Amino acid sequence: MKRSLFSFAVMAMLTLQAFAGGVKYKPEAFADPANVAKKNLALSLKKLKKLNIKKLVILECYGEFVVSKEVTNHQLGLIKSSRIDINKDYYTNTTNRVYDDLVAMFEKNGIAIVSKDQVHANQTYLDWNLKEEKEGRGASSGLFQPTKVNETQKISTTGLGIFPGVIGMFKVVSTVAQMTAEMGADGFLQVWYKVDIGKKFAPVLTAFEIKLSTDLRSQEVGFKGNKSLRYDFYTQWEPIVKLKEAIISEADIRGAEKGTIDLTKYDAELMGMLGAVENGIGFAIHELLPENTPVIHQTTPTEEQGSEVPQDQ
């Protein structure tokens, strides 16, 4: 009995160590965007103002979800494993909401975002042939530390893919500046967030990051009769938003049946955390660019809107 209690205590300690330094999520504590921007986010947004950025394109936006984790303490011979089974459609929908929220947030603050349709119309982007889903597996260990193995699902917003590894990135790096210029943008954004499995399967937001590549400059290259413009970013892969520490939900999201979760409760916690982060970013950008006015998209008149030519009387 004593060994069982000791084993439970050790595994509980290992679970807490995984999110050491994190902050507990309480909706009322995250309701103030100014407070979130100051306490929970590391922000480096000044170039949005310095470079007078008016238009950006989001080329990557995905969530990384831990679906299985195993912690092994070799000294005690203990193994703790947990797995969460959620339909991939939920992960896709969550990332779509993050993408849509960020588009709305930037455009509310006067920075237009190139539409997905415009991105898809660019042949260079299509040639990248990016995947919208990736599976991952990571392990960590130390001399006196337990071995931790995580399995993850990377799920992108619908229509945009995930950048490839080192080898595949050569094609992206060599063409992304030219492509950004073709779309009339001042730079591009990459968005990534990570959700881990917490106590009683509650979500833990362990990362939220936005990278900016901008300061796009051109120079004429080639020889007489065959000259062209080459584009380069003078600011590249710069983190402008980063979550300082994990945000940990302690809500009881267990379902009615043993071993299940209540997806409505899970979603409320996760979207509450993500929404608080997004609102914090929006507050900081508005503080930086108070003179900016919201982007207004012109719509093409339709027959229902009475676009027919008036007839002579």
PDB file of C-alpha atoms in Angstrom, residues 33-265:
ATOM      1  CA  PRO A  33      -6.266  41.984 -22.965  1.00  0.00           C
ATOM      2  CA  ALA A  34      -3.838  44.602 -21.629  1.00  0.00           C
ATOM      3  CA  ASN A  35      -2.925  42.341 -18.732  1.00  0.00           C
ATOM      4  CA  VAL A  36      -2.461  39.325 -21.023  1.00  0.00           C
ATOM      5  CA  ALA A  37      -0.241  41.341 -23.380  1.00  0.00           C
ATOM      6  CA  LYS A  38       1.944  42.454 -20.485  1.00  0.00           C
ATOM      7  CA  LYS A  39       2.146  39.315 -18.358  1.00  0.00           C
ATOM      8  CA  ASN A  40       1.728  36.387 -20.719  1.00  0.00           C
ATOM      9  CA  LEU A  41       3.209  37.456 -24.057  1.00  0.00           C
ATOM     10  CA  ALA A  42       6.681  38.376 -25.279  1.00  0.00           C
ATOM     11  CA  LEU A  43       5.974  40.920 -28.020  1.00  0.00           C
ATOM     12  CA  SER A  44       8.259  42.479 -30.620  1.00  0.00           C
ATOM     13  CA  LEU A  45       5.876  44.412 -32.864  1.00  0.00           C
ATOM     14  CA  LYS A  46       7.726  47.681 -33.503  1.00  0.00           C
ATOM     15  CA  LYS A  47       8.613  46.850 -37.112  1.00  0.00           C
ATOM     16  CA  LEU A  48       4.921  46.874 -38.004  1.00  0.00           C
ATOM     17  CA  LYS A  49       5.076  50.619 -37.368  1.00  0.00           C
ATOM     18  CA  LYS A  50       8.688  51.305 -38.360  1.00  0.00           C
ATOM     19  CA  LEU A  51       8.252  49.746 -41.809  1.00  0.00           C
ATOM     20  CA  ASN A  52       4.699  51.089 -42.209  1.00  0.00           C
ATOM     21  CA  ILE A  53       3.387  47.614 -42.967  1.00  0.00           C
ATOM     22  CA  LYS A  54      -0.031  47.700 -44.624  1.00  0.00           C
ATOM     23  CA  LYS A  55      -0.414  44.224 -46.111  1.00  0.00           C
ATOM     24  CA  LEU A  56       0.749  40.764 -45.079  1.00  0.00           C
ATOM     25  CA  VAL A  57       0.120  37.205 -46.173  1.00  0.00           C
ATOM     26  CA  ILE A  58      -0.205  34.269 -43.784  1.00  0.00           C
ATOM     27  CA  LEU A  59       1.653  31.397 -45.454  1.00  0.00           C
ATOM     28  CA  GLU A  60       1.620  28.964 -42.545  1.00  0.00           C
ATOM     29  CA  CYS A  61      -0.856  28.522 -39.690  1.00  0.00           C
ATOM     30  CA  TYR A  62      -1.061  25.238 -37.816  1.00  0.00           C
ATOM     31  CA  GLY A  63      -1.687  23.731 -34.431  1.00  0.00           C
ATOM     32  CA  GLU A  64       0.415  20.960 -32.926  1.00  0.00           C
ATOM     33  CA  PHE A  65      -1.668  18.693 -30.708  1.00  0.00           C
ATOM     34  CA  VAL A  66      -0.192  16.123 -28.336  1.00  0.00           C
ATOM     35  CA  VAL A  67      -2.364  13.030 -28.739  1.00  0.00           C
ATOM     36  CA  SER A  68      -0.319  10.565 -26.695  1.00  0.00           C
ATOM     37  CA  LYS A  69       2.320  10.878 -24.002  1.00  0.00           C
ATOM     38  CA  GLU A  70       4.317   8.390 -21.984  1.00  0.00           C
ATOM     39  CA  VAL A  71       6.544   9.125 -18.984  1.00  0.00           C
ATOM     40  CA  THR A  72       8.923   6.398 -17.793  1.00  0.00           C
ATOM     41  CA  ASN A  73      10.867   6.523 -14.527  1.00  0.00           C
ATOM     42  CA  HIS A  74      13.509   3.829 -14.952  1.00  0.00           C
ATOM     43  CA  GLN A  75      14.722   4.045 -11.350  1.00  0.00           C
ATOM     44  CA  LEU A  76      11.293   3.226  -9.971  1.00  0.00           C
ATOM     45  CA  GLY A  77      10.137   1.096 -12.872  1.00  0.00           C
ATOM     46  CA  LEU A  78       7.068   3.286 -13.350  1.00  0.00           C
ATOM     47  CA  ILE A  79       5.337   4.083 -16.626  1.00  0.00           C
ATOM     48  CA  LYS A  80       2.534   6.604 -16.954  1.00  0.00           C
ATOM     49  CA  SER A  81       0.776   6.935 -20.284  1.00  0.00           C
ATOM     50  CA  SER A  82      -2.200   8.918 -21.486  1.00  0.00           C
ATOM     51  CA  ARG A  83      -3.928   9.296 -24.818  1.00  0.00           C
ATOM     52  CA  ILE A  84      -6.652  11.616 -26.015  1.00  0.00           C
ATOM     53  CA  ASP A  85      -8.863  10.649 -28.946  1.00  0.00           C
ATOM     54  CA  ILE A  86     -10.423  13.617 -30.715  1.00  0.00           C
ATOM     55  CA  ASN A  87     -11.593  13.667 -34.320  1.00  0.00           C
ATOM     56  CA  LYS A  88      -9.101  15.408 -36.619  1.00  0.00           C
ATOM     57  CA  ASP A  89     -11.919  17.596 -37.894  1.00  0.00           C
ATOM     58  CA  TYR A  90     -11.978  19.264 -34.486  1.00  0.00           C
ATOM     59  CA  TYR A  91      -8.286  20.124 -34.747  1.00  0.00           C
ATOM     60  CA  THR A  92      -8.823  21.506 -38.253  1.00  0.00           C
ATOM     61  CA  ASN A  93     -11.788  23.591 -37.121  1.00  0.00           C
ATOM     62  CA  THR A  94      -9.792  24.930 -34.170  1.00  0.00           C
ATOM     63  CA  THR A  95      -6.931  26.045 -36.400  1.00  0.00           C
ATOM     64  CA  ASN A  96      -9.397  27.560 -38.864  1.00  0.00           C
ATOM     65  CA  ARG A  97     -10.833  29.635 -36.034  1.00  0.00           C
ATOM     66  CA  VAL A  98      -7.360  30.779 -34.993  1.00  0.00           C
ATOM     67  CA  TYR A  99      -6.592  31.776 -38.590  1.00  0.00           C
ATOM     68  CA  ASP A 100      -9.885  33.643 -39.007  1.00  0.00           C
ATOM     69  CA  ASP A 101      -9.458  35.403 -35.660  1.00  0.00           C
ATOM     70  CA  LEU A 102      -5.963  36.587 -36.571  1.00  0.00           C
ATOM     71  CA  VAL A 103      -7.083  37.832 -39.992  1.00  0.00           C
ATOM     72  CA  ALA A 104      -9.897  39.791 -38.341  1.00  0.00           C
ATOM     73  CA  MET A 105      -7.532  41.128 -35.678  1.00  0.00           C
ATOM     74  CA  PHE A 106      -4.904  42.389 -38.139  1.00  0.00           C
ATOM     75  CA  GLU A 107      -7.488  43.899 -40.474  1.00  0.00           C
ATOM     76  CA  LYS A 108      -9.281  45.615 -37.590  1.00  0.00           C
ATOM     77  CA  ASN A 109      -5.955  47.326 -36.942  1.00  0.00           C
ATOM     78  CA  GLY A 110      -5.426  48.430 -40.528  1.00  0.00           C
ATOM     79  CA  ILE A 111      -3.180  45.640 -41.838  1.00  0.00           C
ATOM     80  CA  ALA A 112      -4.736  43.776 -44.764  1.00  0.00           C
ATOM     81  CA  ILE A 113      -4.241  40.015 -45.058  1.00  0.00           C
ATOM     82  CA  VAL A 114      -3.976  38.391 -48.480  1.00  0.00           C
ATOM     83  CA  SER A 115      -6.831  35.902 -48.896  1.00  0.00           C
ATOM     84  CA  LYS A 116      -6.305  32.162 -49.193  1.00  0.00           C
ATOM     85  CA  ASP A 117      -7.814  32.332 -52.689  1.00  0.00           C
ATOM     86  CA  GLN A 118      -5.074  34.725 -53.766  1.00  0.00           C
ATOM     87  CA  VAL A 119      -2.432  32.446 -52.278  1.00  0.00           C
ATOM     88  CA  HIS A 120      -3.871  29.467 -54.162  1.00  0.00           C
ATOM     89  CA  ALA A 121      -3.841  31.482 -57.387  1.00  0.00           C
ATOM     90  CA  ASN A 122      -0.056  31.754 -57.147  1.00  0.00           C
ATOM     91  CA  GLN A 123       1.645  28.962 -59.075  1.00  0.00           C
ATOM     92  CA  THR A 124       4.816  29.144 -56.990  1.00  0.00           C
ATOM     93  CA  TYR A 125       2.840  28.364 -53.841  1.00  0.00           C
ATOM     94  CA  LEU A 126       1.104  25.442 -55.547  1.00  0.00           C
ATOM     95  CA  ASP A 127       4.497  24.122 -56.659  1.00  0.00           C
ATOM     96  CA  TRP A 128       5.581  23.870 -53.038  1.00  0.00           C
ATOM     97  CA  ASN A 129       3.007  21.065 -52.674  1.00  0.00           C
ATOM     98  CA  LEU A 130       2.711  21.439 -48.900  1.00  0.00           C
ATOM     99  CA  LYS A 131       0.853  18.971 -46.678  1.00  0.00           C
ATOM    100  CA  GLU A 132      -1.912  20.077 -44.306  1.00  0.00           C
ATOM    101  CA  GLU A 133      -1.214  17.306 -41.776  1.00  0.00           C
ATOM    102  CA  LYS A 134       1.920  15.824 -40.237  1.00  0.00           C
ATOM    103  CA  GLU A 135       2.514  13.297 -37.495  1.00  0.00           C
ATOM    104  CA  GLY A 136       5.390  13.697 -35.083  1.00  0.00           C
ATOM    105  CA  ARG A 137       7.147  11.860 -32.296  1.00  0.00           C
ATOM    106  CA  GLY A 138       9.521  13.391 -29.786  1.00  0.00           C
ATOM    107  CA  ALA A 139      11.485  12.042 -26.840  1.00  0.00           C
ATOM    108  CA  SER A 140      13.485  13.623 -24.038  1.00  0.00           C
ATOM    109  CA  SER A 141      15.466  12.185 -21.144  1.00  0.00           C
ATOM    110  CA  GLY A 142      18.298  12.938 -18.730  1.00  0.00           C
ATOM    111  CA  LEU A 143      20.645  11.193 -16.342  1.00  0.00           C
ATOM    112  CA  PHE A 144      18.286  11.581 -13.389  1.00  0.00           C
ATOM    113  CA  GLN A 145      15.202  12.560 -15.357  1.00  0.00           C
ATOM    114  CA  PRO A 146      12.331  10.387 -16.588  1.00  0.00           C
ATOM    115  CA  THR A 147      12.048   9.574 -20.272  1.00  0.00           C
ATOM    116  CA  LYS A 148       9.170  11.384 -21.962  1.00  0.00           C
ATOM    117  CA  VAL A 149       7.758  10.360 -25.333  1.00  0.00           C
ATOM    118  CA  ASN A 150       5.086  12.427 -27.071  1.00  0.00           C
ATOM    119  CA  GLU A 151       3.133  11.701 -30.228  1.00  0.00           C
ATOM    120  CA  THR A 152       1.692  14.756 -31.954  1.00  0.00           C
ATOM    121  CA  GLN A 153      -0.588  15.735 -34.804  1.00  0.00           C
ATOM    122  CA  LYS A 154       0.210  18.910 -36.724  1.00  0.00           C
ATOM    123  CA  ILE A 155      -2.954  20.220 -38.356  1.00  0.00           C
ATOM    124  CA  SER A 156      -2.981  23.265 -40.638  1.00  0.00           C
ATOM    125  CA  THR A 157      -5.790  25.659 -41.433  1.00  0.00           C
ATOM    126  CA  THR A 158      -7.751  24.462 -44.459  1.00  0.00           C
ATOM    127  CA  GLY A 159      -6.040  25.361 -47.709  1.00  0.00           C
ATOM    128  CA  LEU A 160      -2.618  26.245 -46.328  1.00  0.00           C
ATOM    129  CA  GLY A 161       0.123  23.700 -45.794  1.00  0.00           C
ATOM    130  CA  ILE A 162       2.905  23.193 -43.264  1.00  0.00           C
ATOM    131  CA  PHE A 163       6.420  24.183 -44.288  1.00  0.00           C
ATOM    132  CA  PRO A 164       8.663  21.169 -44.991  1.00  0.00           C
ATOM    133  CA  GLY A 165      11.852  20.065 -43.254  1.00  0.00           C
ATOM    134  CA  VAL A 166      15.368  21.276 -43.972  1.00  0.00           C
ATOM    135  CA  ILE A 167      15.722  19.669 -47.405  1.00  0.00           C
ATOM    136  CA  GLY A 168      12.314  20.728 -48.691  1.00  0.00           C
ATOM    137  CA  MET A 169      12.735  24.248 -47.314  1.00  0.00           C
ATOM    138  CA  PHE A 170      15.290  25.114 -49.999  1.00  0.00           C
ATOM    139  CA  LYS A 171      12.532  25.556 -52.571  1.00  0.00           C
ATOM    140  CA  VAL A 172      10.491  27.670 -50.142  1.00  0.00           C
ATOM    141  CA  VAL A 173      13.382  29.913 -49.085  1.00  0.00           C
ATOM    142  CA  SER A 174      14.515  30.515 -52.655  1.00  0.00           C
ATOM    143  CA  THR A 175      11.087  31.600 -53.932  1.00  0.00           C
ATOM    144  CA  VAL A 176       9.091  32.986 -50.992  1.00  0.00           C
ATOM    145  CA  ALA A 177      10.298  36.600 -51.337  1.00  0.00           C
ATOM    146  CA  GLN A 178       9.422  36.743 -55.030  1.00  0.00           C
ATOM    147  CA  MET A 179       6.033  35.178 -54.344  1.00  0.00           C
ATOM    148  CA  THR A 180       5.274  37.624 -51.527  1.00  0.00           C
ATOM    149  CA  ALA A 181       6.064  40.527 -53.857  1.00  0.00           C
ATOM    150  CA  GLU A 182       3.807  39.072 -56.561  1.00  0.00           C
ATOM    151  CA  MET A 183       0.903  39.103 -54.098  1.00  0.00           C
ATOM    152  CA  GLY A 184       1.557  42.735 -53.244  1.00  0.00           C
ATOM    153  CA  ALA A 185       2.346  42.016 -49.591  1.00  0.00           C
ATOM    154  CA  ASP A 186       4.965  43.692 -47.409  1.00  0.00           C
ATOM    155  CA  GLY A 187       5.874  40.389 -45.792  1.00  0.00           C
ATOM    156  CA  PHE A 188       4.534  37.051 -44.602  1.00  0.00           C
ATOM    157  CA  LEU A 189       3.522  35.498 -41.295  1.00  0.00           C
ATOM    158  CA  GLN A 190       3.905  32.017 -39.828  1.00  0.00           C
ATOM    159  CA  VAL A 191       1.608  31.022 -36.971  1.00  0.00           C
ATOM    160  CA  TRP A 192       2.146  28.025 -34.700  1.00  0.00           C
ATOM    161  CA  TYR A 193       0.595  26.928 -31.422  1.00  0.00           C
ATOM    162  CA  LYS A 194       0.853  23.755 -29.365  1.00  0.00           C
ATOM    163  CA  VAL A 195      -1.681  22.027 -27.130  1.00  0.00           C
ATOM    164  CA  ASP A 196      -0.607  19.378 -24.614  1.00  0.00           C
ATOM    165  CA  ILE A 197      -2.542  16.926 -22.444  1.00  0.00           C
ATOM    166  CA  GLY A 198      -2.973  18.136 -18.879  1.00  0.00           C
ATOM    167  CA  LYS A 199      -4.515  16.818 -15.696  1.00  0.00           C
ATOM    168  CA  LYS A 200      -7.689  14.827 -16.357  1.00  0.00           C
ATOM    169  CA  PHE A 201      -7.097  15.419 -20.101  1.00  0.00           C
ATOM    170  CA  ALA A 202      -7.702  19.175 -19.831  1.00  0.00           C
ATOM    171  CA  PRO A 203      -5.936  21.225 -22.542  1.00  0.00           C
ATOM    172  CA  VAL A 204      -2.637  22.975 -21.850  1.00  0.00           C
ATOM    173  CA  LEU A 205      -1.551  25.729 -24.236  1.00  0.00           C
ATOM    174  CA  THR A 206       2.233  25.320 -24.164  1.00  0.00           C
ATOM    175  CA  ALA A 207       3.158  27.533 -27.124  1.00  0.00           C
ATOM    176  CA  PHE A 208       1.797  30.275 -29.360  1.00  0.00           C
ATOM    177  CA  GLU A 209       4.163  31.943 -31.787  1.00  0.00           C
ATOM    178  CA  ILE A 210       3.960  34.293 -34.757  1.00  0.00           C
ATOM    179  CA  LYS A 211       7.001  34.889 -36.973  1.00  0.00           C
ATOM    180  CA  LEU A 212       7.349  37.773 -39.408  1.00  0.00           C
ATOM    181  CA  SER A 213       9.468  38.031 -42.550  1.00  0.00           C
ATOM    182  CA  THR A 214       9.430  41.539 -44.004  1.00  0.00           C
ATOM    183  CA  ASP A 215      11.503  44.537 -45.151  1.00  0.00           C
ATOM    184  CA  LEU A 216      11.204  43.261 -48.710  1.00  0.00           C
ATOM    185  CA  ARG A 217      13.749  44.843 -51.066  1.00  0.00           C
ATOM    186  CA  SER A 218      14.400  44.381 -54.761  1.00  0.00           C
ATOM    187  CA  GLN A 219      17.446  44.711 -56.956  1.00  0.00           C
ATOM    188  CA  GLU A 220      17.975  44.340 -60.669  1.00  0.00           C
ATOM    189  CA  VAL A 221      19.945  41.270 -61.689  1.00  0.00           C
ATOM    190  CA  GLY A 222      21.001  39.707 -64.982  1.00  0.00           C
ATOM    191  CA  PHE A 223      22.594  41.195 -68.060  1.00  0.00           C
ATOM    192  CA  LYS A 224      21.489  43.653 -70.698  1.00  0.00           C
ATOM    193  CA  GLY A 225      18.456  42.375 -72.553  1.00  0.00           C
ATOM    194  CA  ASN A 226      17.703  39.771 -69.896  1.00  0.00           C
ATOM    195  CA  LYS A 227      17.295  41.629 -66.632  1.00  0.00           C
ATOM    196  CA  SER A 228      14.844  40.893 -63.826  1.00  0.00           C
ATOM    197  CA  LEU A 229      14.147  41.881 -60.238  1.00  0.00           C
ATOM    198  CA  ARG A 230      15.341  39.752 -57.358  1.00  0.00           C
ATOM    199  CA  TYR A 231      13.595  40.124 -53.999  1.00  0.00           C
ATOM    200  CA  ASP A 232      15.039  39.524 -50.542  1.00  0.00           C
ATOM    201  CA  PHE A 233      13.795  39.878 -46.980  1.00  0.00           C
ATOM    202  CA  TYR A 234      16.032  41.947 -44.726  1.00  0.00           C
ATOM    203  CA  THR A 235      14.013  40.784 -41.717  1.00  0.00           C
ATOM    204  CA  GLN A 236      13.393  37.048 -41.779  1.00  0.00           C
ATOM    205  CA  TRP A 237      11.797  34.497 -39.424  1.00  0.00           C
ATOM    206  CA  GLU A 238      11.609  37.084 -36.622  1.00  0.00           C
ATOM    207  CA  PRO A 239       9.377  36.080 -33.667  1.00  0.00           C
ATOM    208  CA  ILE A 240       6.997  38.979 -33.021  1.00  0.00           C
ATOM    209  CA  VAL A 241       4.690  37.077 -30.651  1.00  0.00           C
ATOM    210  CA  LYS A 242       5.639  34.362 -28.203  1.00  0.00           C
ATOM    211  CA  LEU A 243       3.830  32.851 -25.229  1.00  0.00           C
ATOM    212  CA  LYS A 244       6.006  33.317 -22.139  1.00  0.00           C
ATOM    213  CA  GLU A 245       4.809  30.209 -20.298  1.00  0.00           C
ATOM    214  CA  ALA A 246       2.227  27.471 -20.589  1.00  0.00           C
ATOM    215  CA  ILE A 247      -1.404  28.262 -19.799  1.00  0.00           C
ATOM    216  CA  ILE A 248      -2.828  25.308 -17.891  1.00  0.00           C
ATOM    217  CA  SER A 249      -6.506  24.411 -17.726  1.00  0.00           C
ATOM    218  CA  GLU A 250      -7.584  22.612 -14.577  1.00  0.00           C
ATOM    219  CA  ALA A 251     -11.210  22.196 -15.604  1.00  0.00           C
ATOM    220  CA  ASP A 252     -12.912  18.842 -15.232  1.00  0.00           C
ATOM    221  CA  ILE A 253     -13.666  18.016 -18.854  1.00  0.00           C
ATOM    222  CA  ARG A 254     -14.412  14.324 -18.352  1.00  0.00           C
ATOM    223  CA  GLY A 255     -17.415  12.931 -20.193  1.00  0.00           C
ATOM    224  CA  ALA A 256     -20.353  11.001 -18.798  1.00  0.00           C
ATOM    225  CA  GLU A 257     -18.791   7.669 -19.771  1.00  0.00           C
ATOM    226  CA  LYS A 258     -15.526   6.518 -18.230  1.00  0.00           C
ATOM    227  CA  GLY A 259     -12.486   7.321 -20.351  1.00  0.00           C
ATOM    228  CA  THR A 260     -14.251   9.961 -22.459  1.00  0.00           C
ATOM    229  CA  ILE A 261     -14.103  13.744 -22.527  1.00  0.00           C
ATOM    230  CA  ASP A 262     -16.828  16.334 -22.887  1.00  0.00           C
ATOM    231  CA  LEU A 263     -15.736  18.040 -26.101  1.00  0.00           C
ATOM    232  CA  THR A 264     -17.929  21.078 -25.429  1.00  0.00           C
ATOM    233  CA  LYS A 265     -16.147  21.710 -22.116  1.00  0.00           C
TER     234      LYS A 265
END
